[in-house]
PDB file of C-alpha atoms and ligand atoms in Angstrom:
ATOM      1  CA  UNK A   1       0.000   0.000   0.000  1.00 44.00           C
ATOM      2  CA  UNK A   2       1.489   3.480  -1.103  1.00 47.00           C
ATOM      3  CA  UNK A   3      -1.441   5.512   0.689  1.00 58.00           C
ATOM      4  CA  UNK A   4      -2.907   5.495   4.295  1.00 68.00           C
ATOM      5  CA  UNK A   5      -6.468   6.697   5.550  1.00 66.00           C
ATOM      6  CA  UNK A   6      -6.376   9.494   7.959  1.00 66.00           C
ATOM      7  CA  UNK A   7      -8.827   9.705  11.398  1.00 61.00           C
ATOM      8  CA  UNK A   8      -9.299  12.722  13.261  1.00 57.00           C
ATOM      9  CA  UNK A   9      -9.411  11.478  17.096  1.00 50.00           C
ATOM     10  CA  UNK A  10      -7.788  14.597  18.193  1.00 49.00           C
ATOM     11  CA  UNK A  11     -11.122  15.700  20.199  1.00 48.00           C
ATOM     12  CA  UNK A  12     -10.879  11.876  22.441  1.00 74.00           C
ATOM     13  CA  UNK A  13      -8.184  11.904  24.275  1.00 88.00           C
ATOM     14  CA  UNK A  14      -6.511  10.010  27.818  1.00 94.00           C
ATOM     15  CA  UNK A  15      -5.086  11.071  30.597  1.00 95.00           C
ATOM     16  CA  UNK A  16      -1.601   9.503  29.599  1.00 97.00           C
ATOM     17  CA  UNK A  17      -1.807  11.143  26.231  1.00 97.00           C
ATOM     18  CA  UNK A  18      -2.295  14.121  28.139  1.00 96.00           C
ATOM     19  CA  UNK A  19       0.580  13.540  29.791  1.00 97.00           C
ATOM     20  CA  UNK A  20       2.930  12.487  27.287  1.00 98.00           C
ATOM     21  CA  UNK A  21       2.387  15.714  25.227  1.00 97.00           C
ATOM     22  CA  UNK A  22       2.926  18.012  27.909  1.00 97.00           C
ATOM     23  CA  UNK A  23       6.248  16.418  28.058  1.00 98.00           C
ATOM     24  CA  UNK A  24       6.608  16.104  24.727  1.00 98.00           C
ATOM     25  CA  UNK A  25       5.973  19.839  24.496  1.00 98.00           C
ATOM     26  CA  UNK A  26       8.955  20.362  27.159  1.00 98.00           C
ATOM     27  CA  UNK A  27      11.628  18.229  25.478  1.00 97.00           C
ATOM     28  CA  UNK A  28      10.222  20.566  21.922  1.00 97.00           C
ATOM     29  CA  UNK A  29      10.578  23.767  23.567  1.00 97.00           C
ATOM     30  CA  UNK A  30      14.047  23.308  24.379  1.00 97.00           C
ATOM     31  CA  UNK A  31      14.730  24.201  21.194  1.00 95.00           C
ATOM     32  CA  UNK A  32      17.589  21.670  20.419  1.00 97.00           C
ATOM     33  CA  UNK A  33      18.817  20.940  16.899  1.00 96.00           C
ATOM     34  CA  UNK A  34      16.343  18.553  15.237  1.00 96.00           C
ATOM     35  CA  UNK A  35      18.384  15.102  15.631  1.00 95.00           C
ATOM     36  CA  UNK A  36      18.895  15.880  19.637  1.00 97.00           C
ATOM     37  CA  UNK A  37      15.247  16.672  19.841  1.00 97.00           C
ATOM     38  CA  UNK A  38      14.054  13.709  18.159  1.00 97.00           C
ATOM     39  CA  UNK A  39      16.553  11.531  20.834  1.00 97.00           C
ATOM     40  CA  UNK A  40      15.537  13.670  23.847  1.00 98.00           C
ATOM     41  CA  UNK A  41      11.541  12.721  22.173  1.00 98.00           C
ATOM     42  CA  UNK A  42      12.399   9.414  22.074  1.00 98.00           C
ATOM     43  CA  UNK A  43      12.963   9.206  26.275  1.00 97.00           C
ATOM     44  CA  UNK A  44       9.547  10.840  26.592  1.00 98.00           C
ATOM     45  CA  UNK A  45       7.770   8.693  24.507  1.00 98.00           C
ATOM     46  CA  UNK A  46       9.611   5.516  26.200  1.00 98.00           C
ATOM     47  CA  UNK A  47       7.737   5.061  29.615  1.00 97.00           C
ATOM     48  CA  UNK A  48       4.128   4.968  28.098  1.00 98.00           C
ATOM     49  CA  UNK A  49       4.388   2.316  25.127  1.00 98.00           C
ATOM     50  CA  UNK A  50       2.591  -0.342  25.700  1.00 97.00           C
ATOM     51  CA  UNK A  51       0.505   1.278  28.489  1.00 97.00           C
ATOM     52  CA  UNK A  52      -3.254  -0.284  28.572  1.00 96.00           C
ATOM     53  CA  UNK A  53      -4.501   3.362  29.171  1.00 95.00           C
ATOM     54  CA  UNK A  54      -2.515   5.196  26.393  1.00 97.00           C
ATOM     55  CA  UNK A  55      -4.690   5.372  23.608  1.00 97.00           C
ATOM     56  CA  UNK A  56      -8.764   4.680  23.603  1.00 95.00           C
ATOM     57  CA  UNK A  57     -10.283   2.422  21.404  1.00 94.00           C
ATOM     58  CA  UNK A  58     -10.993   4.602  18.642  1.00 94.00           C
ATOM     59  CA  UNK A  59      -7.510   5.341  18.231  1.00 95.00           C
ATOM     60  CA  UNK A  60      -6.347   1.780  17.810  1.00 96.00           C
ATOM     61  CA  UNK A  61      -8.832   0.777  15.354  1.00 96.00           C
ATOM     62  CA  UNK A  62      -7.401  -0.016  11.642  1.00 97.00           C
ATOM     63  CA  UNK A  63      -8.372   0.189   8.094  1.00 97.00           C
ATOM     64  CA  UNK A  64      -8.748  -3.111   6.116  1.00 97.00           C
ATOM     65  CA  UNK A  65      -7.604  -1.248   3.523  1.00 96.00           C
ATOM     66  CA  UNK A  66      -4.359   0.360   4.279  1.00 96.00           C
ATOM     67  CA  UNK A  67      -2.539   1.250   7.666  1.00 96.00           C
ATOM     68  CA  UNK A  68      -4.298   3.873   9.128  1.00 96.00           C
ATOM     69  CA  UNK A  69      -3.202   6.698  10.818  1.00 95.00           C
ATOM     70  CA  UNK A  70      -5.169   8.203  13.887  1.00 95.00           C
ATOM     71  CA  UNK A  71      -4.110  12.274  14.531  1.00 95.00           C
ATOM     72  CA  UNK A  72      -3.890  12.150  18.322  1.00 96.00           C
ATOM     73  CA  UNK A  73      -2.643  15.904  18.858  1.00 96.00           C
ATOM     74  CA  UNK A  74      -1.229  19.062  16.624  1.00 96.00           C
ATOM     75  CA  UNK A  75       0.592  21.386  19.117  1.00 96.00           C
ATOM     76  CA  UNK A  76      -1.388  25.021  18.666  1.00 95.00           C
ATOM     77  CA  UNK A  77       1.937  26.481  16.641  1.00 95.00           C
ATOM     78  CA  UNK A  78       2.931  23.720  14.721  1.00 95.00           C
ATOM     79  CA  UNK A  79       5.637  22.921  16.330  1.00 96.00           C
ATOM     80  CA  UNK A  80       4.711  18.824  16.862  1.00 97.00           C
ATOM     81  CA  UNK A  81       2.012  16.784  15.992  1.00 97.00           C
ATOM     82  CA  UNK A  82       1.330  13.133  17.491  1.00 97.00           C
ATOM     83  CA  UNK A  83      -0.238  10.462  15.476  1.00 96.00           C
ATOM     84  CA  UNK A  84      -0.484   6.473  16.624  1.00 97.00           C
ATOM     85  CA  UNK A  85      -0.293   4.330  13.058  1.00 96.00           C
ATOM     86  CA  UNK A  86      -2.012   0.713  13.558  1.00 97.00           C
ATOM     87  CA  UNK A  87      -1.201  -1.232  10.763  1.00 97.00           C
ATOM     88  CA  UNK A  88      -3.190  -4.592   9.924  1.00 97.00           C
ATOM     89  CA  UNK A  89      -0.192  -7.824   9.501  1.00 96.00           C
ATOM     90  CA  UNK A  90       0.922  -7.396   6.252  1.00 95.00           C
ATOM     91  CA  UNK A  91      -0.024  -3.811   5.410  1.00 97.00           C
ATOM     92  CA  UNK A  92       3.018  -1.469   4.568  1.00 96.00           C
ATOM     93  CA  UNK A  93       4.390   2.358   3.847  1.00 95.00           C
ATOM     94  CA  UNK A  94       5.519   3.015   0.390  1.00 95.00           C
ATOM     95  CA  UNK A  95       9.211   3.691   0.392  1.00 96.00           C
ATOM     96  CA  UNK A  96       9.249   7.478   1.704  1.00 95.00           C
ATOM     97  CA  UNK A  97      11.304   9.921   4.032  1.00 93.00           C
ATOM     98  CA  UNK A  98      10.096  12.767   6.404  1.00 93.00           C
ATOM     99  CA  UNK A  99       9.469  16.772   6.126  1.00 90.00           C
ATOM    100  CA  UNK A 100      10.618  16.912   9.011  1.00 95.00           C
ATOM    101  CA  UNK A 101      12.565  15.281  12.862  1.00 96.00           C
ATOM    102  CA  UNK A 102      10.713  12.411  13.449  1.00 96.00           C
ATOM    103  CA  UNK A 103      10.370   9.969  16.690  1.00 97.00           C
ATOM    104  CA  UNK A 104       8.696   6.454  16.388  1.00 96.00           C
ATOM    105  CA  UNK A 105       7.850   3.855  19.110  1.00 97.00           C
ATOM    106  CA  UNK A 106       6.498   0.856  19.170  1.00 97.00           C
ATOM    107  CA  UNK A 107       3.155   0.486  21.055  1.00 98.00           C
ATOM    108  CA  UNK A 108       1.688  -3.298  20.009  1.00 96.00           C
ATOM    109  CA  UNK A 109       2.864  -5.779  17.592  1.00 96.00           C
ATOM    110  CA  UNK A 110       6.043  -5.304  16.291  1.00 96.00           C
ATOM    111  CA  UNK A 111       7.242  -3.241  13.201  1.00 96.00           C
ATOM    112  CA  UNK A 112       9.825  -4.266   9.734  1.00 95.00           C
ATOM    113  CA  UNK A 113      12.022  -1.177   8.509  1.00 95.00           C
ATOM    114  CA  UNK A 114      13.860  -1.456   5.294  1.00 96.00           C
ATOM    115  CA  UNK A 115      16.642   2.110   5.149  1.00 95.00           C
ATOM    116  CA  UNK A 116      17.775   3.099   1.742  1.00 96.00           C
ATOM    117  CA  UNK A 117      20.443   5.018   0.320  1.00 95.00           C
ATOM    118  CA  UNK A 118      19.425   7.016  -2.615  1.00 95.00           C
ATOM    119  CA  UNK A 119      21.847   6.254  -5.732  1.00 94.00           C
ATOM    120  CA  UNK A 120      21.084   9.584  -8.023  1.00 93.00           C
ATOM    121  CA  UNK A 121      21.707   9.519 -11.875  1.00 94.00           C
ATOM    122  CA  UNK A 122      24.875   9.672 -13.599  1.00 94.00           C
ATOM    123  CA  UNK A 123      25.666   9.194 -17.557  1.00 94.00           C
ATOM    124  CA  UNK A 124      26.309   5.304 -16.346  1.00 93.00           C
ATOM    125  CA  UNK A 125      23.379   4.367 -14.496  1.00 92.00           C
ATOM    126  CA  UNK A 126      19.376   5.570 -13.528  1.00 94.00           C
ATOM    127  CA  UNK A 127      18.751   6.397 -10.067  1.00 95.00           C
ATOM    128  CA  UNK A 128      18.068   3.813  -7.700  1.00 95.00           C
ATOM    129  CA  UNK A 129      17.925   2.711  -4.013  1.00 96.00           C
ATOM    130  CA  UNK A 130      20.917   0.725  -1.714  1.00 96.00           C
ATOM    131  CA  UNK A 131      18.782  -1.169   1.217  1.00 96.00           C
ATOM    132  CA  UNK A 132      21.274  -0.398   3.998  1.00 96.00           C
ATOM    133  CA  UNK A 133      19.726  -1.514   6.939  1.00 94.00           C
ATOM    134  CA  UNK A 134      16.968  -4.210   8.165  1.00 96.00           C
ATOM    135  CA  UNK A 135      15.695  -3.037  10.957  1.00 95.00           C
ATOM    136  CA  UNK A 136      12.803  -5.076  13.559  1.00 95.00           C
ATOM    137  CA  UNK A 137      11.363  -2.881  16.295  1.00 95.00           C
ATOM    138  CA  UNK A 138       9.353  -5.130  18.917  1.00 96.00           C
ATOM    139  CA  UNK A 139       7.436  -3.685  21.464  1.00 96.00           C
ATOM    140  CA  UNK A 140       8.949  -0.662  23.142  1.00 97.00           C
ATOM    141  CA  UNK A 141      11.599   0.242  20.612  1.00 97.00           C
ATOM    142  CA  UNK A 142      11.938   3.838  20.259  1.00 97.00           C
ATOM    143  CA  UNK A 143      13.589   5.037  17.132  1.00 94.00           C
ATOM    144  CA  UNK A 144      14.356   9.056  16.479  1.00 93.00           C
ATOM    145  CA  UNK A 145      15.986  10.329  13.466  1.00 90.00           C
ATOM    146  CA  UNK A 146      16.369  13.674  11.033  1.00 92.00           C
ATOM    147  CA  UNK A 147      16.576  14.577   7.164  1.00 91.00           C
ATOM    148  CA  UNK A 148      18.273  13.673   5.678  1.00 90.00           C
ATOM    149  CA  UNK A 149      18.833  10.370   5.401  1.00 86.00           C
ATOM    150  CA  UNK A 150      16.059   9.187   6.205  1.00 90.00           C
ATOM    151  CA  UNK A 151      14.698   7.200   3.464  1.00 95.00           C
ATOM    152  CA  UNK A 152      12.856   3.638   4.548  1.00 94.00           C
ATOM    153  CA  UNK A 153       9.636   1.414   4.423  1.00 95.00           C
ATOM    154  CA  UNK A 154       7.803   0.325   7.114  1.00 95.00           C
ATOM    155  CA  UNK A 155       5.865  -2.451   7.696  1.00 96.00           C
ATOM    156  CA  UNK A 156       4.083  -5.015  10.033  1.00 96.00           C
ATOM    157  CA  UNK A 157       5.480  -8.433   9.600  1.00 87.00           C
ATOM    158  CA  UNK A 158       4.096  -9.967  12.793  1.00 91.00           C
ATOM    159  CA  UNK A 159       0.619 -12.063  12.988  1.00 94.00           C
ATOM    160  CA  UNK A 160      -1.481  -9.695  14.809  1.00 95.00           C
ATOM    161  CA  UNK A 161      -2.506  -5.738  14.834  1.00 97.00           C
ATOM    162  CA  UNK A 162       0.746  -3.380  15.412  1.00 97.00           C
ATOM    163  CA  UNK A 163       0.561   0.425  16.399  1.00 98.00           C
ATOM    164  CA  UNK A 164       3.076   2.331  16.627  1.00 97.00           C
ATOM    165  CA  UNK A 165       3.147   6.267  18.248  1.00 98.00           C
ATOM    166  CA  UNK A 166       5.048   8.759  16.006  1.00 97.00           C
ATOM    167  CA  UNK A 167       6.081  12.324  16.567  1.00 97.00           C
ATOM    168  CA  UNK A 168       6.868  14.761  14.272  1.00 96.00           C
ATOM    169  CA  UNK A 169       7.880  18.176  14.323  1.00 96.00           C
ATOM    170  CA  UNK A 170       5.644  19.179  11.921  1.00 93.00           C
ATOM    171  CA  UNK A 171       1.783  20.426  11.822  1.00 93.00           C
ATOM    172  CA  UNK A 172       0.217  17.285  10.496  1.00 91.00           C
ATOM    173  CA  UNK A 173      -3.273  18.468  11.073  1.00 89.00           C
ATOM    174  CA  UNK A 174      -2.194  20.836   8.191  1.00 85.00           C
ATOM    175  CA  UNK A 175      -0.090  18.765   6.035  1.00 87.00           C
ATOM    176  CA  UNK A 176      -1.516  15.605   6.098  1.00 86.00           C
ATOM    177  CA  UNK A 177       0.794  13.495   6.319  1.00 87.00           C
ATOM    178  CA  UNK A 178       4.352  13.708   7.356  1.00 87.00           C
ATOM    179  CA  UNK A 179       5.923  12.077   4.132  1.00 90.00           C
ATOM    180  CA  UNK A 180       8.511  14.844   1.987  1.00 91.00           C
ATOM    181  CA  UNK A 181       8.316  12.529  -1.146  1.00 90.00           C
ATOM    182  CA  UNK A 182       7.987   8.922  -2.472  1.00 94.00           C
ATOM    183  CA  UNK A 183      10.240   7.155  -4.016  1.00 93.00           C
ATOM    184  CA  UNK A 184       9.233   5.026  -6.765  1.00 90.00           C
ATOM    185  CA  UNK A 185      12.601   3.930  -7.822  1.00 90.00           C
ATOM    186  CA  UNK A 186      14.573   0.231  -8.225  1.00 85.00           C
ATOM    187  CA  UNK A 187      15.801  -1.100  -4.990  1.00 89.00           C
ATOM    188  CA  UNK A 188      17.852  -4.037  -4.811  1.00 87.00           C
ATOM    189  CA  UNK A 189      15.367  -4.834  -2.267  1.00 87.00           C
TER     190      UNK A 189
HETATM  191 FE1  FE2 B   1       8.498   7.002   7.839  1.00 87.38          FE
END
């Protein structure tokens, strides 16, 4: 699946959620460069994966379709938004990187990443994609990263329903979605 189905749940919220953007908003505000903020994310987000009380019930329900992602919050200025994806076994990202810093952690299930390099054009050969990295995230994994760089595929190669909680620092009650392009290019895998 290239595409994912977007829910507005912002309005339904916990108390955990609650409390995991307030501190989400205090790592943010510190202003750090974006790869430091993403890390210092990352430790925030930690302590509530996997917590019964994190999300409600509308907020982990998927999309036979496509993995679905549920807006939880959009910080007033833009500066972060929080989204939980919940992704059905076998559903998957295109291959894609990120407008912006980006923290992920696993919730349920347990998440595949495939990281790319991206091979541009020369006289000799078409651009293309170098898999560099197989990555698998179980339960609790927090991963935080920057552009650029950041080029991968994520998917959920485990039995049962995976969510995973994501932070950006971007407004993705505005944008959409937090994907800066596709790539649609040969990968050796
Ligand atoms: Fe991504």
């Amino acid at each position: 699946m290239t595409t994912t189905s977007t829910a507005y749940t912002a309005a339904r919220t916990t108390a955990r959620l609650d409390a995991l953007v307030a501190s989400v908003r205090e790592a943010v505000g510190q202003g750090l460069p974006p790869d430091l903020t993403a890390y210092l994310v990352g430790e925030r987000l930690a302590p509530h994966l996997g917590a019964a009380d994190l999300l409600t019930e509308e907020q982990q329900e998927p999309d036979p379709a496509t993995y679905r992602q549920h807006l939880l919050h959009a910080e007033h200025d833009g500066s972060f938004s929080v989204v939980a994806l919940v992704w059905l076994p076998g559903q998957r990202t295109s291959v894609h990187d990120h407008v912006s810093w980006c923290t992920t952690g696993v919730h349920t299930g347990e998440e595949r990443e495939r990281r790319y390099r991206l091979v541009p054009a020369t006289r000799e050969v078409a651009a293309h994609l170098v898999a560099t990295d197989d990555v698998v995230n179980p339960r609790g994994a927090v991963c935080g990263f920057a552009p650029p760089g950041d080029i991968h595929r994520v998917w959920n190669a485990c039995a049962d329903l995976a969510i995973s909680l994501h932070v950006y620092g971007a407004d993705i009650s505005r944008i959409g979605s937090s994907v800066r392009r596709v790539y649609d290019l040969p990968a050796d895998r």
